[in-house]
């Protein structure tokens, strides 16, 4: 018999639930109830006919009515194991999608357009031998998921490979030996599919994470982590071992973190992968950072620098000595900007030496050094030896302590152009931070050339971009922040991405930076000497025409490059 324990209606009705959700007013709900009595139609039919609420809201209300969970199927990860249990033709026929399969408890979680369809539940239970746990989801989303996920890329490929590596039954020794070979081959196939998908989807990182009952695979696409796959727990050890072998790591050492790297080629793209393992409570977690060898370093305007900001930065780069700092949190694109600057000034006439942790991109004509604290090669010790290498330009990955700060200042005062990064939120906060580290104000005032702060926002996907009229409060906020930079156009429209297959229904494709560049003028240098707080330095810089991070972000919002939500996500104080 089908399992119907989870689909018993609670003592309520659809109209009342929609009122409690704030999707319908009580007056309209009473009209729906009256129409139900008068015409003998169900409340759902009346609501649909009169188009009173959106389909997603209606399905969520039905889920509450029938006391079952709602699932947004397009934003949940694929489970190749569940898809290998239920064939595509059955899923299409009954408008259901397999979400998760638990082989131990023999239960199959199923997203259903009609969770009360007992015929569908009974058929699926007989076909699979699994007990069905229904969830509510919209019919169009279920059909889209069936079309995309059964037919394409990661899920289908991993589903096929999983058919041959399902947990083994008890067999003879010779059969086990044979299964071992098949298993190893298929595991390496699954790893290849995971890596190929990362290259195809423009991911910067892959996370393979053990959970209590399964292993999930997440990809960082355009700076946001997205869960794309779940894999049976039994295969976790084999997956991790395969990645560790590729990266030249010890497969028998599972108690301590390890690092490694390897190369991978997919779609004619050479990719360097930096691998890090970490022992967690459910097993080892692997994170792989993807570094493309092809495609080169983007130019400064490509990053999103323009107008006064790029002019101030170019003026600072053209000076033969001084310190240029780039600030921002981890993952804000500081290293990429540094490489773009180095690429611009890299000529045979200039000796450039860099000290990095780690070296992310290898650049022709640049002497790149990887720090190695285990043998005493730190930012500070490396910087000392650099000065004996007759450099014109020195790049220090990060200023972390007083010794590195002092050496960077000394190097700039002895005629070198020094680039580095600092973990502060904005450009004005960098100067007090260096003073706190123990740098002398009079040396800092004469050595600093420019400070740049940056963040990275996702770009709206041009192919599915649409304009909309925002809330007046949002326009008021943009006006206040931009001040004199506000365009004089009569009505300002903002933009967003509707979401399509090419952008993974996110509405975003690619990334662009938002920047503020603070040139250290005589007035700013005077404030450094007086040990002024960051707020005073920022106020003075604004008076001199500096465009702040948020202002640059809002200008890109008005131009339709990014969305207001993205700017508030990365640049809100």
XYZ file of C-alpha atoms in Angstrom:
573
model
C 0.000 0.000 0.000
C 1.283 3.544 -0.700
C 2.452 5.634 2.194
C -0.192 8.354 2.874
C 0.748 9.197 6.453
C 2.288 12.510 5.391
C -0.561 13.708 3.189
C -3.452 14.087 5.633
C -5.068 17.554 5.312
C -4.864 19.685 8.453
C -8.059 21.281 9.770
C -7.976 24.434 7.652
C -8.733 25.642 4.136
C -6.667 27.115 1.324
C -8.111 30.657 1.477
C -7.444 30.962 5.239
C -3.862 29.702 4.814
C -3.237 32.288 2.072
C -4.556 35.005 4.428
C -2.225 33.797 7.211
C 0.682 33.862 4.707
C -0.164 37.487 3.825
C -0.804 36.513 0.181
C -4.531 37.346 0.230
C -6.754 39.717 2.224
C -9.591 38.333 4.372
C -12.299 40.006 2.262
C -11.089 38.215 -0.901
C -10.838 34.935 1.069
C -14.513 35.210 2.083
C -15.449 35.743 -1.587
C -13.541 32.580 -2.532
C -15.365 30.569 0.155
C -18.737 31.933 -1.031
C -17.926 31.026 -4.653
C -16.991 27.519 -3.504
C -20.472 27.065 -1.994
C -22.305 28.749 -4.903
C -20.595 27.065 -7.878
C -19.381 23.791 -6.381
C -15.787 24.456 -7.580
C -12.839 23.854 -5.260
C -11.053 26.839 -3.706
C -7.932 25.948 -5.698
C -9.859 26.045 -9.009
C -11.413 29.439 -8.121
C -8.041 30.926 -7.070
C -6.382 29.656 -10.263
C -9.230 30.822 -12.528
C -9.228 34.326 -11.056
C -5.389 34.371 -10.905
C -5.527 35.651 -7.304
C -2.021 34.484 -6.281
C 1.131 33.248 -8.016
C 1.609 29.530 -8.623
C 4.549 29.246 -6.206
C 2.531 30.836 -3.371
C -0.420 28.535 -4.136
C 1.776 25.402 -3.995
C 3.316 26.570 -0.697
C -0.188 27.068 0.737
C -1.225 23.578 -0.446
C 1.876 22.146 1.255
C 0.737 23.757 4.533
C -2.836 22.478 3.963
C -1.691 18.883 3.427
C 0.996 19.136 6.135
C 3.865 18.160 3.835
C 7.149 19.997 3.059
C 7.485 22.396 0.094
C 10.597 22.158 -2.123
C 11.947 24.624 -4.679
C 13.211 21.857 -6.948
C 15.291 24.077 -9.279
C 17.337 25.430 -6.359
C 17.964 22.064 -4.716
C 20.913 19.803 -5.656
C 20.607 16.761 -7.902
C 20.971 13.295 -6.379
C 22.295 10.971 -9.096
C 21.518 8.022 -6.810
C 17.812 9.003 -6.560
C 17.685 9.553 -10.335
C 19.203 6.110 -10.929
C 16.348 4.620 -8.827
C 13.496 6.278 -10.793
C 13.556 6.208 -14.640
C 12.901 9.439 -16.561
C 9.779 8.099 -18.338
C 8.098 7.342 -14.975
C 9.047 10.785 -13.615
C 7.605 12.494 -16.730
C 4.407 10.415 -16.756
C 3.464 11.209 -13.142
C 5.062 14.725 -12.964
C 7.362 13.753 -10.091
C 11.079 14.248 -9.498
C 13.322 12.066 -7.264
C 15.067 14.274 -4.695
C 16.803 11.797 -2.418
C 17.105 8.007 -2.046
C 18.063 6.339 1.233
C 19.012 2.735 0.489
C 19.231 1.766 4.164
C 15.684 2.793 5.077
C 14.495 2.123 1.475
C 12.828 5.559 1.272
C 12.578 7.836 -1.768
C 11.858 11.555 -1.340
C 9.723 12.664 -4.274
C 8.831 16.213 -5.396
C 5.260 15.964 -6.719
C 2.993 18.320 -8.649
C 0.084 16.547 -6.904
C 1.201 15.062 -3.559
C -2.245 13.455 -3.099
C -1.946 11.390 -6.277
C -2.116 7.958 -4.634
C -1.941 6.196 -8.017
C 1.435 7.823 -8.727
C 2.749 7.029 -5.234
C 1.636 3.396 -5.473
C 3.143 2.938 -8.964
C 6.510 4.466 -7.933
C 6.630 2.306 -4.781
C 5.996 -0.860 -6.801
C 8.444 0.106 -9.548
C 11.318 1.029 -7.227
C 10.695 -1.008 -4.073
C 11.207 2.230 -2.094
C 8.714 3.867 0.289
C 7.709 7.301 -1.062
C 8.011 10.490 1.017
C 6.088 13.179 -0.933
C 7.018 16.875 -1.143
C 5.079 19.647 -2.892
C 6.548 21.537 -5.850
C 5.281 23.436 -8.904
C 4.485 21.325 -11.969
C 6.420 23.539 -14.404
C 9.520 23.444 -12.176
C 9.305 19.640 -11.877
C 9.015 19.229 -15.674
C 11.929 21.640 -16.197
C 14.044 19.697 -13.682
C 13.218 16.405 -15.477
C 14.167 17.912 -18.856
C 17.400 19.517 -17.697
C 18.714 17.105 -15.081
C 17.917 13.748 -16.649
C 19.259 14.912 -19.987
C 22.310 16.972 -19.196
C 25.772 17.148 -17.752
C 26.684 16.284 -14.229
C 23.679 14.380 -12.895
C 23.232 12.137 -15.936
C 26.929 11.290 -16.201
C 27.325 10.603 -12.497
C 24.029 8.646 -12.478
C 25.391 6.355 -15.204
C 28.678 5.849 -13.362
C 26.854 5.174 -10.078
C 24.918 2.257 -11.562
C 28.162 0.276 -11.627
C 29.449 1.330 -8.204
C 26.388 0.853 -6.007
C 27.333 -0.644 -2.600
C 28.446 -4.233 -3.285
C 26.541 -7.298 -2.229
C 28.415 -10.230 -0.731
C 30.255 -11.949 -3.580
C 33.153 -14.306 -4.121
C 36.770 -13.122 -3.898
C 37.242 -13.172 -7.704
C 34.033 -11.166 -8.241
C 35.111 -8.662 -5.569
C 38.443 -8.224 -7.363
C 36.571 -7.546 -10.633
C 34.153 -5.115 -8.901
C 37.170 -3.326 -7.386
C 38.507 -2.627 -10.888
C 35.122 -1.406 -12.172
C 34.712 0.719 -9.055
C 38.123 2.377 -9.412
C 37.501 3.163 -13.082
C 34.028 4.588 -12.386
C 35.234 6.653 -9.393
C 37.849 8.281 -11.605
C 35.055 8.916 -14.170
C 32.900 10.608 -11.482
C 35.867 12.815 -10.445
C 36.387 13.768 -14.122
C 32.702 14.731 -14.473
C 32.893 16.845 -11.278
C 35.965 18.679 -12.626
C 34.557 19.113 -16.164
C 31.356 20.620 -14.760
C 33.455 23.078 -12.708
C 35.263 24.271 -15.845
C 31.989 24.488 -17.841
C 30.188 26.429 -15.093
C 33.089 28.907 -14.568
C 33.544 27.811 -10.929
C 36.418 29.173 -8.850
C 36.235 26.432 -6.177
C 34.863 22.893 -5.720
C 33.894 21.661 -2.234
C 33.529 17.903 -1.644
C 31.996 17.703 1.825
C 31.091 14.621 3.887
C 27.712 14.789 5.656
C 26.123 12.322 8.056
C 24.279 10.329 5.360
C 25.750 11.522 2.053
C 28.506 13.568 0.434
C 27.623 16.893 -1.146
C 29.459 18.658 -3.950
C 29.257 22.443 -4.012
C 30.634 24.879 -6.590
C 31.509 28.531 -6.064
C 30.099 30.190 -9.198
C 30.487 33.982 -9.516
C 31.447 34.112 -5.837
C 28.363 32.255 -4.506
C 28.414 28.632 -3.305
C 25.833 26.426 -5.038
C 25.066 22.835 -4.119
C 24.849 20.831 -7.347
C 25.208 17.183 -6.404
C 24.824 14.634 -3.622
C 26.720 11.342 -3.733
C 26.209 8.207 -1.579
C 28.253 8.214 1.638
C 29.776 4.808 0.739
C 31.709 6.376 -2.158
C 33.206 9.255 -0.138
C 36.491 7.514 0.785
C 37.075 6.392 -2.831
C 36.381 9.907 -4.178
C 38.744 11.558 -1.686
C 41.484 8.965 -2.346
C 41.218 9.576 -6.116
C 41.602 13.361 -5.693
C 44.509 12.897 -3.254
C 46.327 10.586 -5.693
C 45.920 13.193 -8.465
C 47.223 15.954 -6.165
C 50.211 13.908 -4.918
C 48.953 13.798 -1.321
C 49.258 10.942 1.194
C 46.100 8.841 0.956
C 46.716 6.998 4.238
C 47.111 10.235 6.271
C 43.626 11.364 7.300
C 44.316 13.041 10.649
C 45.969 16.271 9.506
C 45.253 18.844 6.759
C 47.238 18.415 3.536
C 47.918 20.493 0.425
C 48.615 19.505 -3.153
C 48.057 20.545 -6.746
C 47.521 19.027 -10.190
C 46.592 19.991 -13.758
C 43.371 19.161 -15.561
C 42.402 19.726 -19.196
C 38.747 20.091 -20.256
C 37.193 21.789 -23.309
C 40.687 22.781 -24.525
C 41.202 24.709 -21.285
C 44.236 23.991 -19.124
C 43.333 24.405 -15.457
C 45.639 24.290 -12.474
C 43.918 22.939 -9.327
C 45.144 23.760 -5.835
C 43.867 21.094 -3.434
C 43.385 21.316 0.322
C 42.132 18.499 2.583
C 40.715 18.947 6.093
C 39.698 16.245 8.591
C 36.100 16.904 9.760
C 33.770 14.972 12.078
C 32.201 13.019 9.157
C 35.415 12.422 7.203
C 37.851 14.374 5.078
C 36.653 17.483 3.237
C 38.382 18.513 0.011
C 38.412 22.009 -1.476
C 39.876 22.559 -4.942
C 40.691 26.072 -6.172
C 40.618 26.331 -9.974
C 43.211 28.568 -11.603
C 42.885 28.894 -15.365
C 46.165 28.830 -17.270
C 44.541 30.037 -20.477
C 42.735 33.326 -20.972
C 45.412 35.595 -19.482
C 45.073 38.342 -16.913
C 42.188 40.836 -17.394
C 42.984 44.481 -18.162
C 42.121 47.139 -15.536
C 38.999 48.460 -17.383
C 37.784 44.825 -17.734
C 37.859 44.540 -13.931
C 35.442 47.480 -13.648
C 37.874 50.350 -13.003
C 36.999 53.561 -14.830
C 36.829 57.351 -14.655
C 38.677 59.151 -11.889
C 39.519 55.881 -10.074
C 41.527 54.412 -12.970
C 43.232 57.781 -13.630
C 44.375 58.068 -9.989
C 45.634 54.465 -10.035
C 47.489 54.918 -13.336
C 49.142 58.099 -12.029
C 50.329 56.164 -8.946
C 51.642 53.231 -11.058
C 53.665 55.580 -13.298
C 55.651 56.936 -10.345
C 59.040 55.198 -9.958
C 58.715 54.656 -6.186
C 56.168 54.577 -3.371
C 53.678 52.099 -1.904
C 50.377 51.181 -3.548
C 48.058 49.176 -1.272
C 44.975 47.164 -2.265
C 42.460 46.516 0.532
C 39.463 44.274 0.976
C 38.358 41.027 2.633
C 39.295 37.524 1.418
C 37.804 36.775 -2.007
C 37.390 40.421 -3.049
C 39.698 40.090 -6.075
C 42.800 41.828 -4.650
C 45.262 39.330 -6.199
C 43.622 39.567 -9.642
C 43.913 43.379 -9.531
C 47.584 43.127 -8.524
C 48.280 40.778 -11.456
C 46.483 43.192 -13.831
C 48.694 46.060 -12.619
C 51.860 43.944 -12.893
C 50.863 42.826 -16.429
C 50.500 46.501 -17.411
C 54.001 47.512 -16.219
C 55.784 44.258 -17.157
C 58.400 45.135 -19.807
C 61.976 43.887 -20.440
C 63.261 47.204 -19.028
C 61.797 46.537 -15.556
C 62.874 43.936 -12.975
C 59.759 42.746 -11.138
C 59.990 40.389 -8.148
C 56.950 39.038 -6.292
C 56.593 37.258 -2.954
C 53.310 35.329 -2.811
C 51.372 32.850 -0.697
C 50.586 30.953 -2.897
C 51.543 31.811 -6.498
C 48.136 31.822 -8.210
C 49.098 32.677 -11.797
C 52.498 32.241 -13.393
C 53.488 35.330 -15.382
C 56.124 35.424 -18.120
C 59.017 37.780 -17.353
C 58.177 38.118 -13.639
C 60.334 36.579 -10.891
C 57.767 34.956 -8.617
C 58.699 33.524 -5.218
C 56.487 31.285 -3.060
C 56.834 31.893 0.699
C 57.821 28.875 2.776
C 57.709 29.575 6.538
C 58.871 25.989 7.294
C 62.369 26.882 6.012
C 62.272 30.505 7.167
C 61.158 32.153 3.907
C 58.494 34.583 5.128
C 57.189 37.876 3.699
C 59.668 39.745 5.916
C 62.780 37.604 5.247
C 61.984 37.417 1.514
C 61.582 41.190 1.318
C 65.046 41.676 2.899
C 66.719 39.484 0.269
C 64.728 41.106 -2.557
C 66.501 44.409 -1.990
C 69.772 42.710 -3.016
C 68.185 41.540 -6.297
C 68.241 44.985 -7.972
C 64.436 45.218 -8.356
C 62.426 48.090 -9.826
C 59.058 46.735 -8.688
C 58.362 44.589 -5.615
C 55.051 42.820 -4.975
C 54.519 41.550 -1.419
C 51.434 39.311 -1.162
C 50.261 40.756 2.154
C 51.414 43.050 4.952
C 50.763 40.986 8.079
C 53.109 42.394 10.711
C 55.234 45.369 11.724
C 58.464 43.964 10.262
C 56.929 43.530 6.785
C 55.319 47.004 7.013
C 58.648 48.622 7.984
C 60.559 46.822 5.228
C 57.943 47.815 2.619
C 58.252 51.468 3.700
C 62.076 51.281 3.580
C 61.991 49.680 0.128
C 59.736 52.439 -1.231
C 61.910 55.187 0.292
C 65.028 53.703 -1.354
C 63.513 54.084 -4.839
C 61.363 51.004 -5.366
C 57.721 50.754 -6.387
C 56.034 48.455 -3.838
C 52.622 46.767 -4.221
C 50.868 44.902 -1.428
C 47.489 43.990 0.077
C 45.909 44.602 3.471
C 42.757 43.177 5.083
C 40.795 46.352 5.815
C 37.236 47.208 4.784
C 37.968 50.490 3.018
C 40.888 52.568 1.770
C 40.854 55.156 4.595
C 41.062 52.383 7.228
C 44.404 51.136 5.842
C 46.430 54.075 7.168
C 45.388 53.795 10.856
C 45.923 49.986 10.560
C 49.546 50.507 9.445
C 50.063 53.034 12.246
C 48.690 50.458 14.718
C 51.218 47.953 13.365
C 53.947 50.353 14.438
C 54.791 52.140 11.175
C 56.167 55.651 11.746
C 53.697 58.394 10.624
C 56.400 60.585 9.008
C 57.731 57.632 6.945
C 54.222 56.521 5.978
C 53.228 60.030 4.883
C 56.179 60.268 2.492
C 56.088 56.678 1.149
C 52.342 56.083 0.490
C 51.221 56.843 -3.072
C 47.690 55.411 -3.323
C 45.328 53.068 -1.511
C 42.588 51.165 -3.291
C 39.694 49.236 -1.743
C 37.576 46.821 -3.737
C 34.772 44.252 -3.695
C 33.434 41.874 -6.337
C 29.764 41.834 -7.419
C 27.973 39.506 -9.814
C 27.046 40.977 -13.208
C 23.442 40.817 -14.436
C 23.170 38.298 -17.281
C 22.631 40.360 -20.452
C 20.588 37.657 -22.189
C 17.851 37.624 -19.521
C 18.128 41.204 -18.227
C 14.880 43.104 -17.545
C 14.194 46.596 -16.208
C 11.826 47.382 -13.355
C 10.663 50.397 -11.379
C 12.111 50.139 -7.858
C 10.576 51.148 -4.533
C 10.816 54.971 -4.056
C 12.787 54.365 -0.816
C 15.536 52.605 -2.814
C 15.751 55.493 -5.305
C 15.935 57.927 -2.359
C 18.802 55.910 -0.819
C 20.709 55.865 -4.149
C 20.178 59.647 -4.522
C 21.464 60.285 -0.988
C 24.579 58.095 -1.431
C 25.451 59.430 -4.899
C 24.805 63.111 -4.066
C 26.216 65.224 -6.946
C 26.948 62.045 -8.955
C 23.193 61.367 -9.347
C 22.260 61.498 -13.073
C 19.770 64.195 -14.006
C 17.536 61.763 -15.938
C 13.836 62.178 -15.067
C 13.080 58.566 -14.130
C 15.678 55.974 -13.249
C 14.999 52.292 -13.927
C 16.934 49.495 -12.271
C 17.720 46.098 -13.756
C 17.683 42.442 -12.728
C 18.164 39.059 -14.374
C 15.052 36.911 -14.873
C 17.173 33.755 -14.842
C 17.660 31.339 -17.733
C 19.371 28.027 -18.465
C 22.650 29.702 -19.517
C 23.068 31.431 -16.126
C 21.718 28.506 -14.075
C 18.506 30.466 -13.289
C 20.500 32.880 -11.129
C 20.070 35.980 -13.333
C 23.826 36.643 -13.053
C 26.735 35.798 -15.339
C 30.329 36.823 -14.613
C 31.644 39.329 -12.105
C 32.708 42.954 -11.980
C 34.577 44.919 -9.314
C 33.507 48.012 -7.390
C 36.410 50.245 -6.362
C 37.495 53.295 -4.413
C 40.939 54.791 -5.053
C 42.393 57.144 -2.471
C 45.438 59.077 -3.787
C 47.703 60.196 -0.913
C 47.760 63.954 -1.520
C 49.514 66.567 0.657
C 46.307 67.062 2.673
C 45.986 63.286 3.333
C 49.715 63.057 4.198
C 49.175 65.825 6.782
C 46.336 63.795 8.351
C 48.654 60.732 8.533
C 51.261 62.800 10.397
C 48.552 63.871 12.860
C 47.434 60.200 13.294
C 43.897 61.194 12.285
C 41.153 58.529 12.453
C 39.842 56.789 9.316
C 36.628 58.875 9.322
C 38.593 62.145 8.943
C 40.790 60.696 6.189
C 37.685 59.475 4.306
C 35.939 62.868 4.728
C 38.963 64.689 3.309
C 39.326 62.213 0.411
C 35.634 62.687 -0.492
C 36.125 66.470 -0.498
C 38.987 65.906 -2.967
C 36.637 63.926 -5.243
C 37.114 60.282 -4.220
C 34.253 58.005 -5.305
C 33.497 55.510 -2.512
C 32.862 51.776 -2.906
C 29.113 52.189 -2.451
C 28.946 55.133 -4.874
C 30.834 53.169 -7.542
C 28.477 50.231 -6.933
C 25.352 52.410 -7.231
C 26.640 53.967 -10.482
C 27.011 50.425 -11.884
C 23.461 49.634 -10.667
C 22.020 52.636 -12.567
C 23.929 51.554 -15.693
C 22.435 48.054 -15.421
C 25.791 46.302 -14.903
C 24.868 44.838 -11.512
C 21.872 44.789 -9.161
C 21.136 46.805 -6.026
C 21.034 43.562 -3.983
C 24.600 42.690 -5.051
C 25.999 46.106 -4.084
C 24.278 45.984 -0.682
C 25.594 42.431 -0.191
C 29.240 43.400 -0.673
C 29.541 47.135 0.068
C 27.053 47.843 2.874
C 28.892 49.263 5.884
